């Protein structure tokens, strides 16, 4: 057996090997050590190998999913090795023959299908990355990315550059990334790849461009991939790597993937990783879903709907007609609350069709997956009927309704007829086929159940014959059926005449067990009938599963349609509930929000949320958007205001209504958001360096259609440094990037810049002083903050009274001095950075005395002078200089 183990392990050396032995998956050698540590299970020994003890540990087959989950979560890969024949067959081959075993599947983080291993609300992407070979300068640094979710069948492709690559990965949050060994080891890409969670380097053949198209075509069983669209060689290579990896991990099974679709360049709003984290789109800076934008807007009722919502939120669109199409669907469901309610009720009853389908296709499905298909198809059909009442239906809804009608109705009928009411988790448990569905199965079951009645009758007869009232016929896996009596009565059964009928099997502390010839015969009959019944059920299962697989395309389409309707209905409910408005999407660079609110904060606070306007649209005659400089004391609401406007842009472009009275959004192509280091809780150690690196990225990348949010940039360093950097950054945004931007700052000096930069607009968050306390009004108005109210805020925070009093004295003194400080006049003195330097001052008339002194100085050599000579030279110089004064 160990020989077999070592052989299989060698073929799967990069995985932990789950080696099936009876009711356990065992691990040996180093695998056992790793797994026992990772899972906290006992490490034991079994036999010897080369004179050494063999470490071993195991997990019960029934609980394997749970252990797999933990290993996968820790980044391990697992090869599952099953017994592929009955141990009885092995025995037939000869005394010492080892049961045949084979790896039936590799479990890796990016190729999961089990519900227990997946997050229902998130896609689990497998991503492959390939880099262009640099044959022309245009290819330099180009990457192609293919990504798929085998649990839902989605499969897409995109090309990007180095910067875009990081942004794409931030959007997809892959479960697993595959790259070639070469890319993994490359000095240029390795540092980035090593920071990503699960990167699996693979051999070159997986990334071979020459065979890529063939491999891809063969996966989809088509002659050529032309019908999928025209893909570059790079994209084909990435796509082929994905399907090859899927085939390898599923050991030849082909989960139902949609043909790959290219994501058009620039079709989605580019949001880099720092911005995503910062805006808390999917999770908060603390890493939780609660408190994120996703959680705040998710009103979907199905897991598939939630996944689609998350996808759309991660990748808002940039094409106005595409955005409008989504908004039309939401608007229709906002306008019709009755329809919305009905739709959501149907959706709530629909199980996760896509994932059930994927499991059935890879042969990992159970009776409940068949039931999920049945219920999902029923819900789809019901929904299609209800949606037909919407006239005229917006295109998105009409398309979805068509997809919902597509699956063959006889499939759902067949499943409904075949499946029993209560379903076991595994098909091997049997009992899932409804009585009356299959005549042969019913007969066999009757036989099996009849035998059981015969057992009961036999028990009554034995009890009678032996006069032992407590005599029972029981069953276990070791003995099969047996007669059991207490020890007291056991004595009698062991003696004449009863010992003729009752054959002793086992004596326990309190009981004695026997068998009889009659019972053994009966047992064989029962086992036979039960086996046959299960065999018949399994055959029915396979037939039904095949029918489902034959309809995979239309089922997948229906699943996607259900998700799309769920998203539209969920967003409509959100809009109705929270009074959101349909944004006006325009092609220009307007950005004007009336009465905007923060979608997450407004749900989180107790009191009312103060709505605020924001207008970054180009001022008259300007061809670039505005920049707001937002001042105001700590806690006034600056950060909230900045973020709410970014979030409104994201919501509008993902096709959602927005928390505002009115919103006009000129599509944003890239969104940037950075927070000054001191606010950056997520990083723990806030570093000024990080802040600067990220600010640099914005200043280098933002363009005319971008929206930039900078929150207290420059606060991570000394005041004057910080002020100078913030100052220069605003000038750069205004003159070079020419993008729409919101800039919050505690440097009041920056408001003076508005005098020089025409598209700069000063806004401040109002506070009122009341009896020496500060009251936050959270109201954004034109103008600059008069002061920072830091001491009042400190007082609110509970600083001791003497400290507050002392601080006031110090502040008064500092402010008096500051008025005379040169920094105040900076704005008048400092020319705009982009302006030409001022002309040099006119040359002064020549000064002959100075020339003479300089000449004299030049002639001196201090190393050669004695102290006395030096002193004399100094007197001479003084004298020469004094002449000038006269
Ligand atoms: P700042 O960045 O100016 O220090 P924040 O934006 O962090 O201030 O806001 C501080 C707190 O004020 C927030 O946690 C929120 O509870 C509250 N707040 C901010 N803006 C508003 C608003 N418009 N309406 C109501 N409460 C608000
Ligand atoms: Mg703030």
mmCIF file of C-alpha atoms in Angstrom, residues 448-621:
data_model
loop_
_atom_site.group_PDB
_atom_site.id
_atom_site.type_symbol
_atom_site.label_atom_id
_atom_site.label_comp_id
_atom_site.label_asym_id
_atom_site.label_seq_id
_atom_site.Cartn_x
_atom_site.Cartn_y
_atom_site.Cartn_z
ATOM 1 C CA UNK A 448 -36.861 -4.779 0.796
ATOM 2 C CA UNK A 449 -39.548 -3.373 3.071
ATOM 3 C CA UNK A 450 -41.444 -6.645 3.099
ATOM 4 C CA UNK A 451 -38.295 -8.364 4.346
ATOM 5 C CA UNK A 452 -38.134 -5.822 7.115
ATOM 6 C CA UNK A 453 -41.634 -6.740 8.147
ATOM 7 C CA UNK A 454 -40.577 -10.359 8.087
ATOM 8 C CA UNK A 455 -37.735 -9.489 10.484
ATOM 9 C CA UNK A 456 -40.243 -7.925 12.860
ATOM 10 C CA UNK A 457 -42.428 -11.033 12.667
ATOM 11 C CA UNK A 458 -39.407 -13.236 13.273
ATOM 12 C CA UNK A 459 -38.525 -11.227 16.378
ATOM 13 C CA UNK A 460 -42.024 -11.773 17.758
ATOM 14 C CA UNK A 461 -41.850 -15.478 17.034
ATOM 15 C CA UNK A 462 -38.415 -15.891 18.690
ATOM 16 C CA UNK A 463 -39.584 -13.952 21.731
ATOM 17 C CA UNK A 464 -42.481 -16.311 21.964
ATOM 18 C CA UNK A 465 -40.450 -19.483 21.478
ATOM 19 C CA UNK A 466 -37.795 -18.512 24.003
ATOM 20 C CA UNK A 467 -40.164 -16.871 26.420
ATOM 21 C CA UNK A 468 -37.796 -13.903 26.475
ATOM 22 C CA UNK A 469 -39.927 -10.845 26.189
ATOM 23 C CA UNK A 470 -36.994 -8.451 25.739
ATOM 24 C CA UNK A 471 -35.528 -10.381 22.777
ATOM 25 C CA UNK A 472 -34.637 -8.044 19.958
ATOM 26 C CA UNK A 473 -33.379 -8.406 16.437
ATOM 27 C CA UNK A 474 -30.876 -5.664 15.773
ATOM 28 C CA UNK A 475 -28.460 -4.651 13.059
ATOM 29 C CA UNK A 476 -24.979 -3.216 12.956
ATOM 30 C CA UNK A 477 -22.244 -2.923 10.363
ATOM 31 C CA UNK A 478 -20.020 -5.564 11.896
ATOM 32 C CA UNK A 479 -22.421 -8.391 12.638
ATOM 33 C CA UNK A 480 -25.261 -7.537 10.281
ATOM 34 C CA UNK A 481 -28.593 -8.765 11.743
ATOM 35 C CA UNK A 482 -28.415 -10.504 15.109
ATOM 36 C CA UNK A 483 -30.589 -11.588 17.985
ATOM 37 C CA UNK A 484 -29.868 -9.817 21.250
ATOM 38 C CA UNK A 485 -30.921 -10.735 24.787
ATOM 39 C CA UNK A 486 -29.712 -9.693 28.226
ATOM 40 C CA UNK A 487 -26.927 -11.678 29.879
ATOM 41 C CA UNK A 488 -29.444 -13.320 32.184
ATOM 42 C CA UNK A 489 -31.447 -14.793 29.317
ATOM 43 C CA UNK A 490 -28.334 -15.448 27.312
ATOM 44 C CA UNK A 491 -27.559 -18.439 29.553
ATOM 45 C CA UNK A 492 -30.778 -20.134 28.474
ATOM 46 C CA UNK A 493 -30.233 -19.599 24.789
ATOM 47 C CA UNK A 494 -26.757 -21.108 25.105
ATOM 48 C CA UNK A 495 -28.200 -24.334 26.486
ATOM 49 C CA UNK A 496 -30.207 -27.187 25.048
ATOM 50 C CA UNK A 497 -32.595 -27.112 23.258
ATOM 51 C CA UNK A 498 -32.425 -23.490 22.238
ATOM 52 C CA UNK A 499 -28.771 -23.670 21.235
ATOM 53 C CA UNK A 500 -29.848 -25.693 18.223
ATOM 54 C CA UNK A 501 -31.480 -22.605 16.747
ATOM 55 C CA UNK A 502 -29.406 -19.832 18.280
ATOM 56 C CA UNK A 503 -25.739 -19.681 17.333
ATOM 57 C CA UNK A 504 -23.601 -17.602 19.669
ATOM 58 C CA UNK A 505 -21.805 -14.605 18.093
ATOM 59 C CA UNK A 506 -20.745 -12.199 20.813
ATOM 60 C CA UNK A 507 -20.919 -11.631 24.572
ATOM 61 C CA UNK A 508 -20.921 -8.083 25.860
ATOM 62 C CA UNK A 509 -21.064 -6.762 29.419
ATOM 63 C CA UNK A 510 -24.857 -6.793 29.635
ATOM 64 C CA UNK A 511 -25.929 -8.612 26.480
ATOM 65 C CA UNK A 512 -25.373 -11.735 24.486
ATOM 66 C CA UNK A 513 -25.808 -11.848 20.718
ATOM 67 C CA UNK A 514 -26.801 -14.723 18.479
ATOM 68 C CA UNK A 515 -27.600 -15.481 14.911
ATOM 69 C CA UNK A 516 -29.798 -18.115 13.278
ATOM 70 C CA UNK A 517 -29.789 -19.685 9.826
ATOM 71 C CA UNK A 518 -33.151 -18.193 9.139
ATOM 72 C CA UNK A 519 -31.922 -14.731 10.026
ATOM 73 C CA UNK A 520 -28.828 -15.095 7.840
ATOM 74 C CA UNK A 521 -30.978 -16.051 4.841
ATOM 75 C CA UNK A 522 -33.270 -13.172 5.438
ATOM 76 C CA UNK A 523 -30.352 -10.833 5.736
ATOM 77 C CA UNK A 524 -28.997 -11.833 2.360
ATOM 78 C CA UNK A 525 -32.389 -11.204 0.813
ATOM 79 C CA UNK A 526 -32.757 -7.806 2.423
ATOM 80 C CA UNK A 527 -29.274 -6.738 1.477
ATOM 81 C CA UNK A 528 -29.919 -7.805 -2.061
ATOM 82 C CA UNK A 529 -33.147 -5.931 -2.359
ATOM 83 C CA UNK A 530 -31.717 -2.811 -0.734
ATOM 84 C CA UNK A 531 -28.663 -2.946 -3.014
ATOM 85 C CA UNK A 532 -30.831 -3.362 -6.049
ATOM 86 C CA UNK A 533 -33.110 -0.525 -4.989
ATOM 87 C CA UNK A 534 -30.135 1.783 -4.494
ATOM 88 C CA UNK A 535 -28.674 0.717 -7.813
ATOM 89 C CA UNK A 536 -31.907 1.593 -9.546
ATOM 90 C CA UNK A 537 -32.076 4.945 -7.791
ATOM 91 C CA UNK A 538 -28.526 5.786 -8.777
ATOM 92 C CA UNK A 539 -29.298 4.947 -12.382
ATOM 93 C CA UNK A 540 -32.305 7.257 -12.253
ATOM 94 C CA UNK A 541 -30.107 9.953 -10.738
ATOM 95 C CA UNK A 542 -27.595 9.677 -13.568
ATOM 96 C CA UNK A 543 -30.345 9.857 -16.151
ATOM 97 C CA UNK A 544 -31.838 12.970 -14.582
ATOM 98 C CA UNK A 545 -28.413 14.557 -14.186
ATOM 99 C CA UNK A 546 -27.727 13.895 -17.878
ATOM 100 C CA UNK A 547 -30.973 15.605 -18.817
ATOM 101 C CA UNK A 548 -29.997 18.593 -16.718
ATOM 102 C CA UNK A 549 -26.554 18.705 -18.297
ATOM 103 C CA UNK A 550 -28.106 18.546 -21.753
ATOM 104 C CA UNK A 551 -30.014 21.724 -20.874
ATOM 105 C CA UNK A 552 -27.012 23.371 -19.192
ATOM 106 C CA UNK A 553 -26.929 26.339 -21.569
ATOM 107 C CA UNK A 554 -30.520 27.387 -21.050
ATOM 108 C CA UNK A 555 -30.355 26.740 -17.308
ATOM 109 C CA UNK A 556 -27.280 28.925 -17.048
ATOM 110 C CA UNK A 557 -29.064 31.644 -19.000
ATOM 111 C CA UNK A 558 -32.064 31.441 -16.695
ATOM 112 C CA UNK A 559 -29.782 31.613 -13.662
ATOM 113 C CA UNK A 560 -28.165 34.778 -14.992
ATOM 114 C CA UNK A 561 -31.554 36.288 -15.728
ATOM 115 C CA UNK A 562 -32.758 35.548 -12.195
ATOM 116 C CA UNK A 563 -29.685 37.289 -10.835
ATOM 117 C CA UNK A 564 -30.179 40.319 -13.088
ATOM 118 C CA UNK A 565 -33.813 40.699 -12.059
ATOM 119 C CA UNK A 566 -32.864 40.282 -8.417
ATOM 120 C CA UNK A 567 -30.297 43.069 -8.706
ATOM 121 C CA UNK A 568 -32.750 45.411 -10.429
ATOM 122 C CA UNK A 569 -35.518 44.677 -7.909
ATOM 123 C CA UNK A 570 -33.115 45.019 -4.982
ATOM 124 C CA UNK A 571 -31.841 48.367 -6.181
ATOM 125 C CA UNK A 572 -35.414 49.491 -6.803
ATOM 126 C CA UNK A 573 -36.393 48.579 -3.272
ATOM 127 C CA UNK A 574 -33.354 50.433 -1.939
ATOM 128 C CA UNK A 575 -34.293 53.497 -3.969
ATOM 129 C CA UNK A 576 -37.872 53.411 -2.713
ATOM 130 C CA UNK A 577 -36.880 52.743 0.874
ATOM 131 C CA UNK A 578 -34.179 55.356 1.142
ATOM 132 C CA UNK A 579 -35.481 57.930 -1.272
ATOM 133 C CA UNK A 580 -32.817 57.650 -3.946
ATOM 134 C CA UNK A 581 -33.151 59.419 -7.276
ATOM 135 C CA UNK A 582 -32.369 58.320 -10.818
ATOM 136 C CA UNK A 583 -29.109 59.983 -11.852
ATOM 137 C CA UNK A 584 -28.864 61.782 -15.141
ATOM 138 C CA UNK A 585 -25.931 60.243 -16.986
ATOM 139 C CA UNK A 586 -24.218 62.533 -19.485
ATOM 140 C CA UNK A 587 -21.260 62.172 -21.788
ATOM 141 C CA UNK A 588 -19.516 65.402 -20.755
ATOM 142 C CA UNK A 589 -17.600 66.163 -17.572
ATOM 143 C CA UNK A 590 -20.386 67.624 -15.501
ATOM 144 C CA UNK A 591 -20.765 66.509 -11.947
ATOM 145 C CA UNK A 592 -23.521 68.208 -10.102
ATOM 146 C CA UNK A 593 -25.218 66.767 -7.046
ATOM 147 C CA UNK A 594 -28.061 68.420 -5.202
ATOM 148 C CA UNK A 595 -28.842 67.284 -1.720
ATOM 149 C CA UNK A 596 -26.357 64.407 -1.789
ATOM 150 C CA UNK A 597 -26.031 62.000 1.117
ATOM 151 C CA UNK A 598 -23.530 59.378 2.188
ATOM 152 C CA UNK A 599 -25.215 56.004 1.464
ATOM 153 C CA UNK A 600 -23.530 54.194 4.346
ATOM 154 C CA UNK A 601 -23.267 56.922 7.002
ATOM 155 C CA UNK A 602 -26.897 57.949 6.583
ATOM 156 C CA UNK A 603 -27.955 54.390 7.418
ATOM 157 C CA UNK A 604 -25.573 54.165 10.350
ATOM 158 C CA UNK A 605 -26.241 57.356 12.305
ATOM 159 C CA UNK A 606 -29.147 57.878 14.673
ATOM 160 C CA UNK A 607 -29.962 61.468 13.856
ATOM 161 C CA UNK A 608 -30.838 62.974 10.493
ATOM 162 C CA UNK A 609 -28.161 63.176 7.840
ATOM 163 C CA UNK A 610 -27.494 66.661 6.512
ATOM 164 C CA UNK A 611 -27.673 66.614 2.720
ATOM 165 C CA UNK A 612 -25.118 68.636 0.770
ATOM 166 C CA UNK A 613 -24.649 69.914 -2.768
ATOM 167 C CA UNK A 614 -21.545 69.541 -4.856
ATOM 168 C CA UNK A 615 -20.872 71.003 -8.270
ATOM 169 C CA UNK A 616 -17.676 70.056 -10.021
ATOM 170 C CA UNK A 617 -19.028 70.870 -13.495
ATOM 171 C CA UNK A 618 -16.790 73.140 -15.552
ATOM 172 C CA UNK A 619 -17.468 76.801 -14.812
ATOM 173 C CA UNK A 620 -18.645 78.948 -17.716
ATOM 174 C CA UNK A 621 -16.114 79.069 -20.529
#
